[in-house]
Coordinates of C-alpha atoms in Angstrom, one line a residue:
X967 CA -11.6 5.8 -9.0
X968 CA -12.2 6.5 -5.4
X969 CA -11.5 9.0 -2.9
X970 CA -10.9 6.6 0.1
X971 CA -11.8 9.2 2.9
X972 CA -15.5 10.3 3.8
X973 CA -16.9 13.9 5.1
X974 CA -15.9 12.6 8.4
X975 CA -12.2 11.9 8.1
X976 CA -12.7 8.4 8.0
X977 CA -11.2 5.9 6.1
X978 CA -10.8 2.2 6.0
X979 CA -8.7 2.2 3.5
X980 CA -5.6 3.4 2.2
X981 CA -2.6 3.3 -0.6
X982 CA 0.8 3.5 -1.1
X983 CA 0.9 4.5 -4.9
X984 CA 4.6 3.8 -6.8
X985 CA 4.6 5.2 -10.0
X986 CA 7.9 3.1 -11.1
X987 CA 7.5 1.1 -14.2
X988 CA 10.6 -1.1 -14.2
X989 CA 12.1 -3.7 -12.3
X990 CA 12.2 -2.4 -9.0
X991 CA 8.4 -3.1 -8.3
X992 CA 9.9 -6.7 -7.7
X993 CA 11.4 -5.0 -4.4
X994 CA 8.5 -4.1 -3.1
X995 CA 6.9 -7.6 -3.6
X996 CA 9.8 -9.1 -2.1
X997 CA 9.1 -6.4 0.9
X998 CA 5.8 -7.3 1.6
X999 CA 6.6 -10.9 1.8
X1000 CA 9.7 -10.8 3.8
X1001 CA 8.4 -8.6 6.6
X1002 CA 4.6 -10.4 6.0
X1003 CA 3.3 -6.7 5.7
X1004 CA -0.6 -6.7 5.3
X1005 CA -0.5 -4.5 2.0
X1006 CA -1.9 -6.2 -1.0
X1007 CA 0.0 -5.1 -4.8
X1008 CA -2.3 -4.2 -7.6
X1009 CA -0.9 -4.1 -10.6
X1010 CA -1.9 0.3 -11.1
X1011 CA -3.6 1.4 -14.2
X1012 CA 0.1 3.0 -15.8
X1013 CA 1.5 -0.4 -14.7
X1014 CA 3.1 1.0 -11.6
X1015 CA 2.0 -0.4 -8.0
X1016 CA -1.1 0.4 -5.9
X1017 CA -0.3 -1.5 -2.3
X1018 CA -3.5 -1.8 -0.5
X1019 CA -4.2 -1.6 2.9
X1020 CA -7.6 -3.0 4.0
X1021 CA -8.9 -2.0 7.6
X1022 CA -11.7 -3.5 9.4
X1023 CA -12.8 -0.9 11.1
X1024 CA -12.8 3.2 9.8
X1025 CA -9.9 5.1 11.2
X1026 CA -8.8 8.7 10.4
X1027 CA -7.5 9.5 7.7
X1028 CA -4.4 10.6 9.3
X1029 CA -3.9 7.5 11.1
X1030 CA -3.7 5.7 7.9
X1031 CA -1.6 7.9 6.2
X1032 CA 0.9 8.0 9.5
X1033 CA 1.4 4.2 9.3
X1034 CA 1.4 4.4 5.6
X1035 CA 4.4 7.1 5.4
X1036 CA 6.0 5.0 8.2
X1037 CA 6.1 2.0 5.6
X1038 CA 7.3 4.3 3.3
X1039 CA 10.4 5.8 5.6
X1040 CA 11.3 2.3 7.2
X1041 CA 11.8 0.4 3.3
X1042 CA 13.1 3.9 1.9
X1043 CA 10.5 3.6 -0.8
X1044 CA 10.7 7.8 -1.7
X1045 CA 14.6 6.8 -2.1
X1046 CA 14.3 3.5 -4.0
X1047 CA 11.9 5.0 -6.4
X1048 CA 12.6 8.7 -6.4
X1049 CA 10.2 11.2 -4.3
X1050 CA 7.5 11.8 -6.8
X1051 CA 6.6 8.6 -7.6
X1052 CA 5.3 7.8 -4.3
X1053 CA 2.0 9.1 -3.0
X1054 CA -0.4 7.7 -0.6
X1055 CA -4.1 8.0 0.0
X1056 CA -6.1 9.5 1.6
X1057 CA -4.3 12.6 0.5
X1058 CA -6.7 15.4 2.8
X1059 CA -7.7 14.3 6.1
X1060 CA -11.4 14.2 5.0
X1061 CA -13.3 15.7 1.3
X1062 CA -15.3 18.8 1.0
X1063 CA -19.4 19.1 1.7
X1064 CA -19.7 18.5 -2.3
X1065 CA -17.5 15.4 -2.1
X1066 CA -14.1 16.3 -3.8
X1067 CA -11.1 14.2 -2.8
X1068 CA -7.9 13.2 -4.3
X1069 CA -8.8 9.8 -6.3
X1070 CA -7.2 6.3 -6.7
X1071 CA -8.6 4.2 -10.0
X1072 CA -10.2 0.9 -8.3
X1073 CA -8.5 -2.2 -9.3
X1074 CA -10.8 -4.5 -12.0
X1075 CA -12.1 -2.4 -13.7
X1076 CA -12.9 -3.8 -17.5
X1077 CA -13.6 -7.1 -15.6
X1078 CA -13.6 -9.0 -18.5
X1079 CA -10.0 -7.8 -19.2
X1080 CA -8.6 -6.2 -16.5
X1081 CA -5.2 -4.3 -16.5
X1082 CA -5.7 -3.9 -12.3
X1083 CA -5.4 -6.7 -10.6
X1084 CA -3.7 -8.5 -7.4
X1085 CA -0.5 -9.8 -7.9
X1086 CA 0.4 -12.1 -6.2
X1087 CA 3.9 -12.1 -4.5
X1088 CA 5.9 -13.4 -7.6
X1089 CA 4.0 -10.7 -10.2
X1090 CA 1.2 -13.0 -11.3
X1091 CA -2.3 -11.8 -12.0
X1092 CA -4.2 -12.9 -9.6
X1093 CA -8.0 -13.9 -10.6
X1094 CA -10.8 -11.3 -9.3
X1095 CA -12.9 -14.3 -7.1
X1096 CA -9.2 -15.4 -5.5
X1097 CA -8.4 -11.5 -5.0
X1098 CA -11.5 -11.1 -3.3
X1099 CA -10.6 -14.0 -0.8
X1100 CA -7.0 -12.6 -0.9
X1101 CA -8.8 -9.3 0.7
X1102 CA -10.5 -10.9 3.0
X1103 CA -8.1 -12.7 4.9
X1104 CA -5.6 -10.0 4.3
X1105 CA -8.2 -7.3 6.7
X1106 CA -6.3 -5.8 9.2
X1107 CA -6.4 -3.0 11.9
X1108 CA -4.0 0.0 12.8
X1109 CA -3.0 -1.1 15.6
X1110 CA -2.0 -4.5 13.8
X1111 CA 0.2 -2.6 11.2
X1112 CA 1.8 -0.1 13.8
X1113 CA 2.6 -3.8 16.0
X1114 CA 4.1 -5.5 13.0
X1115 CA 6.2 -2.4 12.2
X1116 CA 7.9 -1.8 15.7
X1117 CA 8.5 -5.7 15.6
X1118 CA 10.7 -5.6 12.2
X1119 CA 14.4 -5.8 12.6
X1120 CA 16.7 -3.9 14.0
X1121 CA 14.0 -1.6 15.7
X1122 CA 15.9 -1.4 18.6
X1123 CA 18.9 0.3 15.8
X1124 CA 18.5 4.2 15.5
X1125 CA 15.7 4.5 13.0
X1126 CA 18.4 5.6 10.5
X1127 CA 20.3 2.3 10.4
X1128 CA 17.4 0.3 10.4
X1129 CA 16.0 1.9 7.6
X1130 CA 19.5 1.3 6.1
X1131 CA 19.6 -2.4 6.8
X1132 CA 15.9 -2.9 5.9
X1133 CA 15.6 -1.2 2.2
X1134 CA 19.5 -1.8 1.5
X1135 CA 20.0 1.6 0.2

């Protein structure tokens, strides 16, 4: 694994980790390609969901996990799959002198035979050398994600209601 924030509070990466194992991680797919969110679904070592956001420059850590939660509270994720199962990372807004940091397991490992891997948006495996282009064209910035969030529906709706008619809970 990897702790995805440096000494410096810097990231340029982060995750929304869903711990859900049955057939709501369809949802979130369906999420991501509906609203075209720049996230990328790994398939998580347990078989849950890592969504991946890839940055192309370092930003805090708390900037990422701000746009993060707001992905979270716009789709009611902590509500569709129940508060403990989502996490995100960065956890700390940067890690200790000797390095310590909360972890997420890197997808691919056991190349030969991975169990985390891209999905693509219907659930299939997707191939390491096509996830690595995947990646690439997927880069983003914070600035990018905020944008595309106040642009969903109903953002002019009290954030209540849209998050209401956006996760349909």
């Amino acid at each position: 694994g990897i702790c995805p924030v440096n000494t410096e509070g810097k990231c340029s990466a982060g995750v929304i980790d869903i711990d859900y194992y049955k057939g709501k991680i369809r949802k979130m797919l369906d999420i991501i390609r509906e609203y075209q969110l720049p996230l990328l679904p790994f398939r998580s070592k347990s078989g849950g969901l890592h969504c991946y956001l890839f940055l192309s420059k370092s930003n805090s850590a708390k900037n990422v996990r701000e746009v993060l939660s707001q992905v979270v509270k716009i789709f009611s994720l902590d509500k569709m799959y129940g508060e403990q199962k989502v996490e995100i990372f960065p956890k700390q807004d940067k890690i200790t002198a000797e390095g310590m940091g909360s972890a997420i397991t890197l997808p691919y490992f056991n190349a030969e035979e991975p169990y985390t891997y891209l999905l693509d948006l219907d659930g299939n495996e997707v191939p390491f050398e096509e996830a690595l282009n995947q990646i690439q064209k997927r880069i983003t910035t914070i600035e990018a994600v905020r944008e595309a969030l106040e642009n969903l529906p109903y953002n002019d709706a009290p954030p209540c209601l849209q998050r209401v008619l956006l996760s349909g809970l």
